[in-house]
CSV table of C-alpha atoms and ligand atoms in Angstrom, one decimal:
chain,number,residue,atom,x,y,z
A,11,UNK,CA,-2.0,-33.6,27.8
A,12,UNK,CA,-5.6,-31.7,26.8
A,13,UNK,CA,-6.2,-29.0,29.0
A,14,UNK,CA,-9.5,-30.3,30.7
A,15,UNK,CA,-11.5,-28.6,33.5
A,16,UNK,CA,-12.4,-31.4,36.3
A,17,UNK,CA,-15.6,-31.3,37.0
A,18,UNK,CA,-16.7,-34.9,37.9
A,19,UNK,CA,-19.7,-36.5,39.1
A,20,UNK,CA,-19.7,-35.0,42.6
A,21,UNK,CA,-19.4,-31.4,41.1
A,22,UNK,CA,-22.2,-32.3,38.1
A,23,UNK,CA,-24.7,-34.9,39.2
A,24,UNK,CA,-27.0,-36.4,36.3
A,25,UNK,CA,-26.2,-35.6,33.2
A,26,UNK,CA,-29.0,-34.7,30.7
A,27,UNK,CA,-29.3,-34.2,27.2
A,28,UNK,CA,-30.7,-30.2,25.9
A,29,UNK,CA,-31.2,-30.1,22.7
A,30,UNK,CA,-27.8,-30.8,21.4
A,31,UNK,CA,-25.8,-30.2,24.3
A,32,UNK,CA,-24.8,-32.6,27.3
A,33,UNK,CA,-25.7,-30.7,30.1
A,34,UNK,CA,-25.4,-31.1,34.0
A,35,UNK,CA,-27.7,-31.5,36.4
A,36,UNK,CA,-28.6,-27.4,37.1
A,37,UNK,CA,-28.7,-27.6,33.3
A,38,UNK,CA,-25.5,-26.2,32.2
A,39,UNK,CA,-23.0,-27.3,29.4
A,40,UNK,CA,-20.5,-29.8,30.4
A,41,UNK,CA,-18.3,-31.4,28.4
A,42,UNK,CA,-16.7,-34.6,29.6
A,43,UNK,CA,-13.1,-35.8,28.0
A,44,UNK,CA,-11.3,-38.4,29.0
A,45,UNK,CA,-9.2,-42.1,27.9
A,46,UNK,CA,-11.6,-45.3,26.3
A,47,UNK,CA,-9.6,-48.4,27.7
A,48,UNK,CA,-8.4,-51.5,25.0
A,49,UNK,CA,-10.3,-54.1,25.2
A,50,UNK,CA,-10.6,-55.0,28.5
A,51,UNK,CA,-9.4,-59.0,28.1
A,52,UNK,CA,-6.3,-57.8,26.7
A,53,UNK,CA,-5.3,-54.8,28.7
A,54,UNK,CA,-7.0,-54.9,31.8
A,55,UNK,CA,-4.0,-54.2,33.6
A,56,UNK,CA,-4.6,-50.3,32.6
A,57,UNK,CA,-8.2,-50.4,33.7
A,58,UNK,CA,-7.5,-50.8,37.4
A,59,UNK,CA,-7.5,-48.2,40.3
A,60,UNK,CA,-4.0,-47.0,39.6
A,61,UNK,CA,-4.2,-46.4,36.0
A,62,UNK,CA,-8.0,-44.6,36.3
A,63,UNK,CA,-6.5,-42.3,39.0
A,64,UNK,CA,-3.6,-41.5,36.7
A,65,UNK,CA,-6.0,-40.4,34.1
A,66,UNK,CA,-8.4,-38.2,36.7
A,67,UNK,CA,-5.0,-36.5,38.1
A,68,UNK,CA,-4.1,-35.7,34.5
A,69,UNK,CA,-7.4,-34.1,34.4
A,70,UNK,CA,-10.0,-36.6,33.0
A,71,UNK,CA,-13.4,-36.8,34.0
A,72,UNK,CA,-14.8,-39.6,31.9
A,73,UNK,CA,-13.5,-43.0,31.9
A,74,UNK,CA,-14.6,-46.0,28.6
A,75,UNK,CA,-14.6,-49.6,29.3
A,76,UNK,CA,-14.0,-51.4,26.0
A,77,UNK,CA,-16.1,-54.5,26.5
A,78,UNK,CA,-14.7,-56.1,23.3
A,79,UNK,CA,-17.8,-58.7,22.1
A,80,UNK,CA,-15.6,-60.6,19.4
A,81,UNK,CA,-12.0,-61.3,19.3
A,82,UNK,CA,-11.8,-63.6,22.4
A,83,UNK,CA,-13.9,-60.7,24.4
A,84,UNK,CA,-17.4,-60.9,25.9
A,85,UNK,CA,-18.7,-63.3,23.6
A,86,UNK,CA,-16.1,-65.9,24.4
A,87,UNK,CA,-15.9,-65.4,28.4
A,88,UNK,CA,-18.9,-63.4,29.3
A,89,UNK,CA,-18.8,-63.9,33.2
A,90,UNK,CA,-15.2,-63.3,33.3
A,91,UNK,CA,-15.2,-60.1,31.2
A,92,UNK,CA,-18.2,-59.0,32.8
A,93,UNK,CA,-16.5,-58.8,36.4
A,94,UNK,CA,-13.5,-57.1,35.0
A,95,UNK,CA,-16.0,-54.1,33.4
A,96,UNK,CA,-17.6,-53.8,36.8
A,97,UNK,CA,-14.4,-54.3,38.7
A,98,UNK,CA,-13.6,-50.7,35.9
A,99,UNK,CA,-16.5,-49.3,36.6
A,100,UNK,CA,-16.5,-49.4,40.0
A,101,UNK,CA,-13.2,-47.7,40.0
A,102,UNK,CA,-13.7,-45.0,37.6
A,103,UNK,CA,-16.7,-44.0,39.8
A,104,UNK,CA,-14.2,-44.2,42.9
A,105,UNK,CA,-12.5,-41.4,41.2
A,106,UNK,CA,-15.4,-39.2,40.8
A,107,UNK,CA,-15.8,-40.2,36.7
A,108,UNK,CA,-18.4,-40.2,34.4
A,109,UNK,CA,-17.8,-43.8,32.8
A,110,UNK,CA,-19.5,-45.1,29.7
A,111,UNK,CA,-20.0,-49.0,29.1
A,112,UNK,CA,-19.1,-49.9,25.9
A,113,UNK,CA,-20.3,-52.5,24.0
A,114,UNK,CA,-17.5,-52.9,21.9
A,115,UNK,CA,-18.8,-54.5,18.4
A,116,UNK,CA,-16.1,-54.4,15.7
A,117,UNK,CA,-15.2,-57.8,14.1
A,118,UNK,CA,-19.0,-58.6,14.6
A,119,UNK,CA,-20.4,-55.6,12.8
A,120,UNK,CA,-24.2,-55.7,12.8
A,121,UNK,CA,-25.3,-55.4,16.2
A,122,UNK,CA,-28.3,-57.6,15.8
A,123,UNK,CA,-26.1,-60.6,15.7
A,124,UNK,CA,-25.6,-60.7,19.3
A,125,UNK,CA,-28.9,-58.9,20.5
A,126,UNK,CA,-30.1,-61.2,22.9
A,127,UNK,CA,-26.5,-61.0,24.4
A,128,UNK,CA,-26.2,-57.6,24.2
A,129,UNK,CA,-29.7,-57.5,25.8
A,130,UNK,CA,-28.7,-59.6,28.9
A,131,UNK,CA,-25.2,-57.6,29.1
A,132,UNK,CA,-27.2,-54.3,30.0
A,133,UNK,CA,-29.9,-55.7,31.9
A,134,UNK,CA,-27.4,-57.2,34.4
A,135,UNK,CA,-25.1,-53.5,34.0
A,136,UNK,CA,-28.4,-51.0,34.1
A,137,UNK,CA,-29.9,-52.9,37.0
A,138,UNK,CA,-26.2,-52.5,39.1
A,139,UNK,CA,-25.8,-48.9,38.2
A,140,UNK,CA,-29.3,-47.6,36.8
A,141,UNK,CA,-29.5,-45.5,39.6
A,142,UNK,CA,-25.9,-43.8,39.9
A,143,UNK,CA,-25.5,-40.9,37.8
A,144,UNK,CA,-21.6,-41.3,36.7
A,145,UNK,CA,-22.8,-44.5,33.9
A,146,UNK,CA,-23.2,-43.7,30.6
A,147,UNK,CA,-24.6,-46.6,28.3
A,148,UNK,CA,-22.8,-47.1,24.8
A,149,UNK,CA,-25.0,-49.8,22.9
A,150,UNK,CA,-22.7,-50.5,20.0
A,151,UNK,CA,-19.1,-49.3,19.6
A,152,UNK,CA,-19.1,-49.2,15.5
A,153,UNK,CA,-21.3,-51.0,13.7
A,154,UNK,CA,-19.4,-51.9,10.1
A,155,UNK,CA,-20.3,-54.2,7.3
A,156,UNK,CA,-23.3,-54.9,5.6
A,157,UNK,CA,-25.2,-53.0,8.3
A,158,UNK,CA,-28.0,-50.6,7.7
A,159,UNK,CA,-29.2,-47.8,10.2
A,160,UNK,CA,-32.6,-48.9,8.9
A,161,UNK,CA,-32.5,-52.7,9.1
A,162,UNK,CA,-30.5,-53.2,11.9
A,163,UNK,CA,-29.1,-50.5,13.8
A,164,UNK,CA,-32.1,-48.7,14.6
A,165,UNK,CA,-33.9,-51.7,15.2
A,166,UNK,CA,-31.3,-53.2,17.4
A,167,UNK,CA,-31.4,-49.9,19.7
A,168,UNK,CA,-35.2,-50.1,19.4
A,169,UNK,CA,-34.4,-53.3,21.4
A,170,UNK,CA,-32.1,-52.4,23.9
A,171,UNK,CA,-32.8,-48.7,24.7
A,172,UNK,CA,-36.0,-49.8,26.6
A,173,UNK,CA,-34.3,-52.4,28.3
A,174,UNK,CA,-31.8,-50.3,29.8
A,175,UNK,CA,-35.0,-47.7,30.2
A,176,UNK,CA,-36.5,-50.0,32.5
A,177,UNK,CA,-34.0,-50.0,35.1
A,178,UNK,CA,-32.2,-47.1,34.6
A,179,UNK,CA,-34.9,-44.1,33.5
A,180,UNK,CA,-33.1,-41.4,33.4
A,181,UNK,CA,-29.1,-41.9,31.9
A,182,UNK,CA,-27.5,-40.9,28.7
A,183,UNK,CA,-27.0,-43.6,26.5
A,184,UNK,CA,-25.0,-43.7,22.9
A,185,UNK,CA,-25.8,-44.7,19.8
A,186,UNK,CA,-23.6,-45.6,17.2
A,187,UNK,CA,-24.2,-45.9,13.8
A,188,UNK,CA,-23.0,-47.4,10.2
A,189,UNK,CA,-19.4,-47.0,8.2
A,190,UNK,CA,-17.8,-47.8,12.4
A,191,UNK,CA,-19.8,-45.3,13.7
A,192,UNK,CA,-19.5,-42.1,11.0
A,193,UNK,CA,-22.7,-42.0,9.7
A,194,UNK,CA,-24.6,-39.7,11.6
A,195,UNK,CA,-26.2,-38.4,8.8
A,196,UNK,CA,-28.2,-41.1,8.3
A,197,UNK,CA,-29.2,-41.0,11.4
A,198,UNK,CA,-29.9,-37.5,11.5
A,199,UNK,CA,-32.7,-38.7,8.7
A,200,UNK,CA,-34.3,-40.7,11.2
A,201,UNK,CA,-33.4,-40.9,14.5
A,202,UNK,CA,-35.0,-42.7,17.4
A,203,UNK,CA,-37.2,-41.8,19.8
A,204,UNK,CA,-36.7,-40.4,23.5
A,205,UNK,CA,-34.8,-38.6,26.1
A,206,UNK,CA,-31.0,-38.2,27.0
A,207,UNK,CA,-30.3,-40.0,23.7
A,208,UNK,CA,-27.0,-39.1,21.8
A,209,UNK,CA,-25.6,-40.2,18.4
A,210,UNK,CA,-21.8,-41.5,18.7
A,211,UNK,CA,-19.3,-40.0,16.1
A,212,UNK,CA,-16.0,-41.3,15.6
A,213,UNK,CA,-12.7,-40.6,13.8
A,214,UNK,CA,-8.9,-41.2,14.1
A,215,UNK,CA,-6.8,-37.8,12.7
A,216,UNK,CA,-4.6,-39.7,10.6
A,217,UNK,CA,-7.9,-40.6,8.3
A,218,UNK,CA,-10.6,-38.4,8.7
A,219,UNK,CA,-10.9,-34.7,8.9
A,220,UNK,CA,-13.0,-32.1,7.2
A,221,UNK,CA,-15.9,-34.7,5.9
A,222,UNK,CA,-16.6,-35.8,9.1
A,223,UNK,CA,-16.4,-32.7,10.8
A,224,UNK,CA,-19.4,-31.2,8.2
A,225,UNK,CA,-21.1,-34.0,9.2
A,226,UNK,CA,-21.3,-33.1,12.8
A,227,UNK,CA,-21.8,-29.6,12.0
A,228,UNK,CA,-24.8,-31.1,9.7
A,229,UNK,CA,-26.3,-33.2,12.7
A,230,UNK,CA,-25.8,-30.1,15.3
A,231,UNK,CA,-27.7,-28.1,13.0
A,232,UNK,CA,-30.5,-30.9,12.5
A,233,UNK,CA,-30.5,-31.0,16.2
A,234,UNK,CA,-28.8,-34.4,16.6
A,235,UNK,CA,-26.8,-34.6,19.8
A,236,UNK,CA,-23.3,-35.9,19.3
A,237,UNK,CA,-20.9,-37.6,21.6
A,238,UNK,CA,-17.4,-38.4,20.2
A,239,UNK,CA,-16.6,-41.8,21.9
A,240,UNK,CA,-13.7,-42.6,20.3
A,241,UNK,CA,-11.1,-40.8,18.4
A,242,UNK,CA,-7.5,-41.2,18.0
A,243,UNK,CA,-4.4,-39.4,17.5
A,244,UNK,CA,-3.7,-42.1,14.7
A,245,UNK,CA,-4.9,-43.5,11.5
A,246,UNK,CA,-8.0,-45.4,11.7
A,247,UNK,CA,-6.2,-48.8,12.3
A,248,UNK,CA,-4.4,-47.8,15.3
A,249,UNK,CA,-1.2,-46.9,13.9
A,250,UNK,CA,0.7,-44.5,11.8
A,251,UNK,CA,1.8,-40.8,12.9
A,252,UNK,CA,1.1,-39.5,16.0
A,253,UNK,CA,-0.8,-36.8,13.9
A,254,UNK,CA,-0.5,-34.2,16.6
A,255,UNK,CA,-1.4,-31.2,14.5
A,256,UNK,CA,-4.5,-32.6,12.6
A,257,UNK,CA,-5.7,-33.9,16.3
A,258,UNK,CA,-5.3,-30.6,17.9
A,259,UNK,CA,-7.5,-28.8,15.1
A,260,UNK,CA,-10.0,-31.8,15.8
A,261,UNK,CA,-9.8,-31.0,19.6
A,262,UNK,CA,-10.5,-27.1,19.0
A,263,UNK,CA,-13.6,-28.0,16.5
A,264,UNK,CA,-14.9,-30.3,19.4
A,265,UNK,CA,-14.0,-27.4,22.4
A,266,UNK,CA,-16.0,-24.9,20.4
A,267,UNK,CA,-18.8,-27.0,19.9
A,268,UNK,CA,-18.7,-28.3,23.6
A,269,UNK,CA,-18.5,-32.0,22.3
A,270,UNK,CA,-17.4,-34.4,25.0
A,271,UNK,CA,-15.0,-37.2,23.7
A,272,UNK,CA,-12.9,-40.0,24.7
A,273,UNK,CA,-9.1,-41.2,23.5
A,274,UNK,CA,-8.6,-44.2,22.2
A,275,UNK,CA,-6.8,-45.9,24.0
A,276,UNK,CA,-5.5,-46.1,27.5
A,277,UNK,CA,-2.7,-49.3,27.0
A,278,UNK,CA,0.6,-49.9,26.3
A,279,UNK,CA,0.5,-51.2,22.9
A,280,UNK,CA,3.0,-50.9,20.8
A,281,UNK,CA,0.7,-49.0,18.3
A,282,UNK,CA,0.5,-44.8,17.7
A,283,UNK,CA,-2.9,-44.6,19.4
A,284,UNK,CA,-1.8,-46.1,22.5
A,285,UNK,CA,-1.5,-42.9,25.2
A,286,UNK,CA,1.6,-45.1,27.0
A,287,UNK,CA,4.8,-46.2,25.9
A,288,UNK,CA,5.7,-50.2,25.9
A,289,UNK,CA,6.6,-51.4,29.4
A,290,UNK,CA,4.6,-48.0,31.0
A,291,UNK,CA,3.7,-49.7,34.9
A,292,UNK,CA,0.0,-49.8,35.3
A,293,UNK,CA,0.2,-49.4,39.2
A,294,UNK,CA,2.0,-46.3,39.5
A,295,UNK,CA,1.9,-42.7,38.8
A,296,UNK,CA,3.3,-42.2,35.0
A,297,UNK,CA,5.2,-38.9,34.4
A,298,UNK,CA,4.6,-37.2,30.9
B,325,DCB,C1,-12.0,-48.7,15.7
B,325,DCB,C2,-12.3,-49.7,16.8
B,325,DCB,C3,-11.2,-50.0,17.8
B,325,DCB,C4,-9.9,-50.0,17.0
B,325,DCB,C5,-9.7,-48.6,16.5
B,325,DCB,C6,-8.4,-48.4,15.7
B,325,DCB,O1,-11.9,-49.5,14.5
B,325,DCB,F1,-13.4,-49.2,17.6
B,325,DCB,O2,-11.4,-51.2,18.4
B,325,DCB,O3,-8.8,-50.4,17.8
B,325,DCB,O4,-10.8,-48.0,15.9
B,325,DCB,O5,-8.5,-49.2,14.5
B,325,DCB,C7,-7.9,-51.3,17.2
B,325,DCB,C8,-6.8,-51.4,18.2
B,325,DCB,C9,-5.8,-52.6,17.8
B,325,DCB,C10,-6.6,-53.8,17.6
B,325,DCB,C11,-7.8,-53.6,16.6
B,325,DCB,C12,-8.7,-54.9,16.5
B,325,DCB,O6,-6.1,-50.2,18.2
B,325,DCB,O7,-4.8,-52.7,18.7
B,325,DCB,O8,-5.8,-54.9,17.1
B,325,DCB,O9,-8.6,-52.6,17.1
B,325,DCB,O10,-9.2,-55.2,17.7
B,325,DCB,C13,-12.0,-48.8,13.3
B,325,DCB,C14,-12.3,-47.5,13.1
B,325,DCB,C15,-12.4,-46.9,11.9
B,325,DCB,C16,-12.1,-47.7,10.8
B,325,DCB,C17,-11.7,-49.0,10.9
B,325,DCB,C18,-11.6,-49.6,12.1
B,325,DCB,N1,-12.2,-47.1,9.5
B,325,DCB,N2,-11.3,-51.0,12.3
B,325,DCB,O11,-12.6,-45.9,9.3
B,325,DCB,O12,-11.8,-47.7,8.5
B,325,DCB,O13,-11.2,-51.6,11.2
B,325,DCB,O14,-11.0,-51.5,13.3
């Protein structure tokens, strides 16, 4: 396990956004680190009470629902999945979390697709939690594909930012961009407009390494705020390694630059990213 220092929402209040760095509510640095579920519809069973506890006794203080949007997710049972992400969110707040609802494009890569859904999705979520300072908003997990930042990302967060805005003024919410959420740089060259606004980045260690990281040091430096959302300890399908020693120099690169991030993924999978073995019980403590 990461060495993490607690500090959840009781300690921190409402997170804001200073110049680059995610800051608390007396305005100093925190940095949040934690485990992203798998999609919810498939592994909801490590998204309950027992399993989110696990995580904030191992030291976590952020907690990601996955709402998957394709591949049977969202899209296919929206009322169902949408109880199950409050049901998580409810209980990552019980544990004194910062959680971030994610709306988890990935087999439907431009975000504008489902816009109007994505648009009811966090009016119904910012209107339930727009006033409780653990939620985080994540708008698009990684758009991929013929997707442009121009065309359609930027547009599509032009849409939904003031939607969430409306009802829930003051939270952080994340914006993802092109190539599954790498391409900062692009939106570095234009990036939208408003408060507590930060720019998602992220990589798996088998894959990607010192590219990405300039790219972050890039955005930093052009004043972008950067949230690292989801990374894993494998390569960027979900498999191969563990790459322990390429994820540790990733960790110490984020540490230094106070970058708050979240491990994909919190299941039992039989796949390298997956934090649990096979079998692992989701209602009980889990030993290392
Ligand atoms: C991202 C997705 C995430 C995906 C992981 C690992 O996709 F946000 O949903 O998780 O990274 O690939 C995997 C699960 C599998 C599941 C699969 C499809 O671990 O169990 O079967 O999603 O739902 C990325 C990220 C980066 C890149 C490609 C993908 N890349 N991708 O750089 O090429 O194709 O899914």
């Amino acid at each position: 396990p990461v060495e993490t220092v607690r500090g959840g929402v009781s300690e921190n209040g409402w997170l804001k956004v200073e110049g680059t760095q995610l800051c608390n509510e007396a305005g100093e640095p925190v940095i949040l680190r934690g485990m992203s579920s798998h999609g919810l519809h498939w592994f909801g069973q490590y998204a309950g009470s027992q399993s989110i506890q696990n995580t904030a006794e191992w030291g976590a203080n952020l907690f990601r629902v996955a709402v998957y949007t394709g591949e049977g997710g969202y899209l296919s049972s929206p009322e169902a999945v949408r109880e199950k992400a409050v049901s998580t969110v409810d209980a990552a707040i019980a544990n004194d979390m910062y959680v971030i609802i994610d709306w988890h494009i990935l087999s439907d890569g431009n975000p504008m697709s489902h816009v109007e859904e994505a648009e009811a999705f966090f009016d119904f979520m910012a209107a339930r939690y727009g006033d409780n300072p653990a939620v985080i908003y994540e708008i698009c997990n990684e758009p991929n594909g013929n997707v442009t930042w121009e065309r359609d990302v930027k547009p599509y967060a032009q849409r939904v930012i003031p939607i969430i805005r409306t009802r829930a003024p003051q939270s952080v919410i994340l914006v993802g961009s092109t190539t599954w959420s790498q391409d900062i740089h692009v939106a570095a060259r234009s990036p939208l407009e408003g408060e507590n606004l930060m720019y998602t980045l992220h990589f798996y260690a088998g894959t990607h390494g010192e590219t990405l990281r300039q790219r972050i040091d890039s955005a930093l430096a052009a004043g972008l705020p950067v949230f690292v959302s989801e990374w894993g300890t494998s390569r960027a399908d979900g498999s191969g390694g563990v790459f322990l020693k390429e994820s540790e120099e990733w960790l110490d690169f984020l540490d230094e630059r106070g970058i708050s991030w979240a491990n994909w993924s919190l299941c039992d999978k039989n796949e390298t990213s997956a934090a649990l073995r096979p079998g692992t019980p989701p209602d009980r403590a889990w030993s290392e």
